[in-house]
Amino acid sequence: MPGSRGVAGGPRARRVAVLRCVVAALVVTVLLAGLAVLVFWLVVRPKPIEYTVASAVVRHFNITVPPGGGGTAALNATFYLTLAADNPNRRLSMRYESLELYVHYGSGEEAPQLAVANVPDFRQPSRNETRLEVRAVARSAPVADRAAQELEHDRAAGEVGVEVRVRARVCFKVGLVRSRHYDMRAVCSPVVIGLSPTSARSFRSVPCDVAIS
Ligand SMILES: *[C@@H]1O[C@H](CO)[C@@H](O)[C@H](O)[C@H]1NC(C)=O
Ligand SMILES: *[C@@H]1O[C@H](CO)[C@@H](O)[C@H](O)[C@H]1NC(C)=O
Ligand SMILES: *[C@@H]1O[C@H](CO)[C@@H](O)[C@H](O)[C@H]1NC(C)=O
């Protein structure tokens, strides 16, 4: 019988037996780890966190273009934004650290930054929507000639289109288990804000694209 040599325990047969044992242990470990992940997933059932710009108002919008084309144009504006952060999860709470919100003019990589605002750290319970009221001020923010012309055009047209970007460090908690820190980035675009005092009422909320890494 071919198996009888293994029972006899030659050195080669013993090595094969050890190898089999190691492979079996590895397979069992992987299966158990997979099972643990599956059970965790089924219990927590994570759902994505959603961010929305729920309201936006701009005040004191004014742009100065230096006469004669020398120097750079500067923008003054105060943006009042409401960012709604929705955590629909039953068992997952969150902690936000160093949340910053940026207002850029236009959209894309090249869009110049107009204003920035910091939001104090906060904890978000499970199944909760938190509304962050943010005020971002552009105080003599330098803008390139082309953007200045477009802003001037927007002012005449009565509405300005901006991109709102959010960055934060977040941490998830399930029961007593806390995750590592993640980098959360959200981009909300286009956020079109009317300049007339009554335009806030007709603002349509803008959903944000979210990336957590
Ligand atoms: C804009 O700023 C200029 C110069 O600072 C000022 O004369 C003008 O009244 C301002 N316009 C508005 C709408 O605030
Ligand atoms: C912007 O505000 C600064 C002071 O906060 C002021 O000196 C400047 O003239 C303002 N510019 C415009 C365009 O209103
Ligand atoms: C969400 O959580 C915050 C902070 O704990 C709380 O102030 C707020 O009322 C909660 N909102 C809802 C809709 O439960």
Tab-separated table of C-alpha atoms and ligand atoms in Angstrom:
chain	number	residue	atom	x	y	z
A	1	MET	CA	0.000	0.000	0.000
A	2	PRO	CA	1.410	3.469	-0.852
A	3	GLY	CA	0.166	4.992	2.430
A	4	SER	CA	1.989	2.509	4.594
A	5	ARG	CA	5.270	4.390	4.206
A	6	GLY	CA	3.694	7.497	5.741
A	7	VAL	CA	2.605	5.544	8.776
A	8	ALA	CA	6.069	4.109	9.014
A	9	GLY	CA	7.288	7.756	9.271
A	10	GLY	CA	10.200	8.151	6.868
A	11	PRO	CA	11.656	11.731	6.991
A	12	ARG	CA	10.050	12.661	3.689
A	13	ALA	CA	6.639	11.364	4.713
A	14	ARG	CA	6.902	13.307	7.961
A	15	ARG	CA	7.653	16.510	6.035
A	16	VAL	CA	4.594	15.904	3.844
A	17	ALA	CA	2.457	15.360	6.947
A	18	VAL	CA	3.715	18.632	8.532
A	19	LEU	CA	3.065	20.488	5.290
A	20	ARG	CA	-0.473	19.106	5.142
A	21	CYS	CA	-1.049	20.185	8.697
A	22	VAL	CA	0.202	23.741	7.981
A	23	VAL	CA	-1.965	24.008	4.871
A	24	ALA	CA	-5.014	22.763	6.785
A	25	ALA	CA	-4.355	25.292	9.574
A	26	LEU	CA	-4.042	28.103	7.020
A	27	VAL	CA	-7.270	27.125	5.305
A	28	VAL	CA	-9.115	26.996	8.624
A	29	THR	CA	-7.678	30.394	9.644
A	30	VAL	CA	-8.723	32.011	6.356
A	31	LEU	CA	-12.209	30.498	6.618
A	32	LEU	CA	-12.613	31.713	10.210
A	33	ALA	CA	-11.399	35.214	9.297
A	34	GLY	CA	-13.825	35.280	6.366
A	35	LEU	CA	-16.627	34.135	8.618
A	36	ALA	CA	-15.780	36.835	11.167
A	37	VAL	CA	-15.862	39.513	8.440
A	38	LEU	CA	-19.165	38.135	7.138
A	39	VAL	CA	-20.755	38.125	10.598
A	40	PHE	CA	-19.449	41.660	11.296
A	41	TRP	CA	-20.844	42.825	7.945
A	42	LEU	CA	-24.231	41.206	8.580
A	43	VAL	CA	-24.479	42.684	12.071
A	44	VAL	CA	-23.300	46.203	11.157
A	45	ARG	CA	-24.658	46.379	7.598
A	46	PRO	CA	-22.686	49.530	6.772
A	47	LYS	CA	-24.412	52.074	4.584
A	48	PRO	CA	-22.672	55.017	2.910
A	49	ILE	CA	-22.585	58.392	4.659
A	50	GLU	CA	-24.208	61.113	2.588
A	51	TYR	CA	-23.429	64.801	2.407
A	52	THR	CA	-25.598	67.498	0.878
A	53	VAL	CA	-25.343	71.252	0.587
A	54	ALA	CA	-28.817	71.961	1.931
A	55	SER	CA	-28.784	75.741	1.727
A	56	ALA	CA	-26.506	78.472	0.458
A	57	VAL	CA	-26.597	82.249	0.678
A	58	VAL	CA	-23.986	84.801	-0.304
A	59	ARG	CA	-23.765	88.312	1.122
A	60	HIS	CA	-21.458	91.306	0.608
A	61	PHE	CA	-20.502	90.018	-2.820
A	62	ASN	CA	-18.174	92.599	-4.309
A	63	ILE	CA	-15.294	92.432	-6.700
A	64	THR	CA	-12.714	95.143	-7.351
A	65	VAL	CA	-10.800	95.165	-10.595
A	66	PRO	CA	-7.798	97.463	-10.336
A	67	PRO	CA	-7.994	100.225	-12.958
A	68	GLY	CA	-5.627	100.063	-15.925
A	69	GLY	CA	-5.128	96.282	-15.715
A	70	GLY	CA	-2.290	96.419	-13.126
A	71	GLY	CA	-2.434	94.222	-9.981
A	72	THR	CA	-4.920	91.434	-9.348
A	73	ALA	CA	-8.635	91.633	-8.825
A	74	ALA	CA	-9.976	90.874	-5.341
A	75	LEU	CA	-13.242	89.397	-4.181
A	76	ASN	CA	-15.161	90.011	-1.005
A	77	ALA	CA	-18.042	87.697	-0.208
A	78	THR	CA	-19.555	85.913	2.755
A	79	PHE	CA	-20.919	82.438	2.057
A	80	TYR	CA	-23.469	80.991	4.483
A	81	LEU	CA	-23.706	77.274	3.787
A	82	THR	CA	-25.579	74.432	5.435
A	83	LEU	CA	-23.898	71.075	5.027
A	84	ALA	CA	-26.118	68.132	5.950
A	85	ALA	CA	-24.185	65.017	6.994
A	86	ASP	CA	-26.404	61.958	7.072
A	87	ASN	CA	-25.305	58.812	8.892
A	88	PRO	CA	-28.078	56.286	8.154
A	89	ASN	CA	-26.345	53.414	10.008
A	90	ARG	CA	-28.019	51.718	12.956
A	91	ARG	CA	-24.903	50.601	14.772
A	92	LEU	CA	-22.189	52.850	13.475
A	93	SER	CA	-21.364	56.192	15.053
A	94	MET	CA	-18.721	58.615	13.865
A	95	ARG	CA	-16.255	61.170	15.050
A	96	TYR	CA	-15.186	64.106	12.872
A	97	GLU	CA	-11.865	65.843	13.346
A	98	SER	CA	-10.403	68.870	11.570
A	99	LEU	CA	-13.333	69.301	9.224
A	100	GLU	CA	-12.665	72.027	6.679
A	101	LEU	CA	-14.933	73.362	4.014
A	102	TYR	CA	-13.612	75.178	0.958
A	103	VAL	CA	-15.448	77.329	-1.544
A	104	HIS	CA	-13.907	77.279	-5.021
A	105	TYR	CA	-14.990	79.314	-8.004
A	106	GLY	CA	-16.108	77.162	-10.936
A	107	SER	CA	-15.133	73.500	-10.834
A	108	GLY	CA	-12.212	71.189	-11.469
A	109	GLU	CA	-8.533	71.180	-10.538
A	110	GLU	CA	-7.844	74.765	-11.580
A	111	ALA	CA	-10.821	76.332	-9.803
A	112	PRO	CA	-9.455	79.112	-7.575
A	113	GLN	CA	-10.177	78.891	-3.840
A	114	LEU	CA	-12.259	81.791	-2.567
A	115	ALA	CA	-12.926	81.001	1.072
A	116	VAL	CA	-12.375	78.395	3.748
A	117	ALA	CA	-14.128	77.583	7.026
A	118	ASN	CA	-13.278	75.315	9.959
A	119	VAL	CA	-15.864	73.291	11.818
A	120	PRO	CA	-15.175	72.239	15.434
A	121	ASP	CA	-14.723	68.495	16.069
A	122	PHE	CA	-17.944	66.627	16.742
A	123	ARG	CA	-19.400	63.192	17.285
A	124	GLN	CA	-22.257	61.926	15.185
A	125	PRO	CA	-24.491	59.248	16.706
A	126	SER	CA	-25.950	56.420	14.659
A	127	ARG	CA	-29.066	57.113	12.579
A	128	ASN	CA	-28.486	60.825	12.706
A	129	GLU	CA	-28.466	63.764	10.356
A	130	THR	CA	-26.297	66.641	11.540
A	131	ARG	CA	-26.655	70.041	9.914
A	132	LEU	CA	-23.517	72.126	9.988
A	133	GLU	CA	-24.073	75.858	9.595
A	134	VAL	CA	-20.897	77.232	8.112
A	135	ARG	CA	-19.786	80.764	7.350
A	136	ALA	CA	-16.904	81.085	4.888
A	137	VAL	CA	-15.561	84.554	4.229
A	138	ALA	CA	-13.625	85.660	1.162
A	139	ARG	CA	-11.747	88.751	2.298
A	140	SER	CA	-9.953	90.404	-0.607
A	141	ALA	CA	-9.392	86.935	-2.112
A	142	PRO	CA	-7.113	87.351	-5.141
A	143	VAL	CA	-8.632	86.190	-8.414
A	144	ALA	CA	-6.995	85.960	-11.846
A	145	ASP	CA	-8.185	88.311	-14.601
A	146	ARG	CA	-10.248	85.711	-16.403
A	147	ALA	CA	-12.040	84.583	-13.204
A	148	ALA	CA	-12.569	88.240	-12.259
A	149	GLN	CA	-14.327	88.878	-15.558
A	150	GLU	CA	-16.496	85.797	-15.075
A	151	LEU	CA	-17.344	86.828	-11.526
A	152	GLU	CA	-18.278	90.289	-12.754
A	153	HIS	CA	-20.464	88.623	-15.371
A	154	ASP	CA	-22.065	86.408	-12.670
A	155	ARG	CA	-22.766	89.469	-10.534
A	156	ALA	CA	-24.572	91.102	-13.442
A	157	ALA	CA	-26.482	87.861	-14.117
A	158	GLY	CA	-27.483	87.591	-10.460
A	159	GLU	CA	-26.079	84.178	-9.568
A	160	VAL	CA	-22.691	82.639	-8.897
A	161	GLY	CA	-21.687	78.991	-9.368
A	162	VAL	CA	-19.205	77.572	-6.862
A	163	GLU	CA	-17.832	74.198	-5.887
A	164	VAL	CA	-17.925	73.246	-2.218
A	165	ARG	CA	-15.215	70.833	-1.071
A	166	VAL	CA	-15.106	69.182	2.317
A	167	ARG	CA	-12.155	67.473	3.974
A	168	ALA	CA	-12.125	65.790	7.352
A	169	ARG	CA	-10.525	63.056	9.387
A	170	VAL	CA	-13.180	60.593	10.430
A	171	CYS	CA	-13.286	57.625	12.700
A	172	PHE	CA	-16.031	54.983	12.917
A	173	LYS	CA	-17.223	53.271	16.053
A	174	VAL	CA	-19.271	50.107	16.471
A	175	GLY	CA	-20.040	49.401	20.108
A	176	LEU	CA	-16.660	49.717	21.802
A	177	VAL	CA	-14.652	49.006	18.663
A	178	ARG	CA	-13.144	52.060	17.060
A	179	SER	CA	-11.703	52.105	13.537
A	180	ARG	CA	-8.495	53.790	12.428
A	181	HIS	CA	-8.657	57.334	11.091
A	182	TYR	CA	-9.833	57.821	7.541
A	183	ASP	CA	-9.513	60.750	5.188
A	184	MET	CA	-12.941	61.880	4.020
A	185	ARG	CA	-13.313	64.102	0.964
A	186	ALA	CA	-16.559	65.341	-0.481
A	187	VAL	CA	-17.104	67.497	-3.553
A	188	CYS	CA	-20.429	69.248	-4.086
A	189	SER	CA	-20.816	70.858	-7.480
A	190	PRO	CA	-22.242	72.954	-9.002
A	191	VAL	CA	-23.652	74.979	-6.107
A	192	VAL	CA	-25.476	77.823	-7.828
A	193	ILE	CA	-26.219	80.659	-5.416
A	194	GLY	CA	-28.563	83.482	-6.305
A	195	LEU	CA	-27.366	86.953	-5.303
A	196	SER	CA	-30.762	88.514	-4.715
A	197	PRO	CA	-31.980	88.559	-1.097
A	198	THR	CA	-34.970	86.320	-1.891
A	199	SER	CA	-33.070	83.630	-3.820
A	200	ALA	CA	-32.321	81.488	-0.739
A	201	ARG	CA	-35.880	80.172	-0.852
A	202	SER	CA	-35.453	78.729	-4.329
A	203	PHE	CA	-32.112	77.037	-3.616
A	204	ARG	CA	-32.055	73.402	-4.660
A	205	SER	CA	-29.909	71.181	-2.456
A	206	VAL	CA	-26.786	69.707	-4.032
A	207	PRO	CA	-25.619	66.155	-3.254
A	208	CYS	CA	-21.872	65.606	-2.800
A	209	ASP	CA	-19.553	62.945	-4.197
A	210	VAL	CA	-17.791	61.258	-1.299
A	211	ALA	CA	-14.476	59.426	-1.151
A	212	ILE	CA	-13.196	57.829	2.051
A	213	SER	CA	-9.636	56.497	2.059
B	1	LIG	C1	-18.036	97.360	-3.598
B	1	LIG	O1	-16.816	97.941	-3.136
B	1	LIG	C2	-16.629	99.266	-3.587
B	1	LIG	C3	-15.248	99.711	-3.130
B	1	LIG	O2	-14.870	99.124	-1.932
B	1	LIG	C4	-17.752	100.154	-3.055
B	1	LIG	O3	-17.605	101.461	-3.548
B	1	LIG	C5	-19.090	99.589	-3.528
B	1	LIG	O4	-20.156	100.315	-2.936
B	1	LIG	C6	-19.220	98.126	-3.107
B	1	LIG	N1	-20.442	97.577	-3.658
B	1	LIG	C7	-21.241	96.768	-2.967
B	1	LIG	C8	-22.426	96.262	-3.709
B	1	LIG	O5	-21.022	96.443	-1.798
B	2	LIG	C1	-12.936	93.932	0.939
B	2	LIG	O1	-12.845	94.101	2.327
B	2	LIG	C2	-11.689	94.790	2.736
B	2	LIG	C3	-11.692	94.833	4.236
B	2	LIG	O2	-12.272	93.705	4.798
B	2	LIG	C4	-11.694	96.172	2.133
B	2	LIG	O3	-10.503	96.853	2.484
B	2	LIG	C5	-11.797	96.067	0.616
B	2	LIG	O4	-11.924	97.371	0.029
B	2	LIG	C6	-12.997	95.272	0.235
B	2	LIG	N1	-13.038	95.070	-1.198
B	2	LIG	C7	-14.160	95.133	-1.894
B	2	LIG	C8	-14.037	94.782	-3.324
B	2	LIG	O5	-15.225	95.421	-1.378
B	3	LIG	C1	-27.957	64.371	15.636
B	3	LIG	O1	-26.978	64.428	16.627
B	3	LIG	C2	-26.727	65.726	17.146
B	3	LIG	C3	-25.537	65.638	18.087
B	3	LIG	O2	-25.633	64.556	18.954
B	3	LIG	C4	-27.993	66.251	17.806
B	3	LIG	O3	-27.782	67.544	18.296
B	3	LIG	C5	-29.116	66.260	16.781
B	3	LIG	O4	-30.317	66.662	17.377
B	3	LIG	C6	-29.302	64.888	16.156
B	3	LIG	N1	-30.259	64.995	15.066
B	3	LIG	C7	-31.211	64.098	14.846
B	3	LIG	C8	-32.088	64.343	13.680
B	3	LIG	O5	-31.364	63.131	15.572
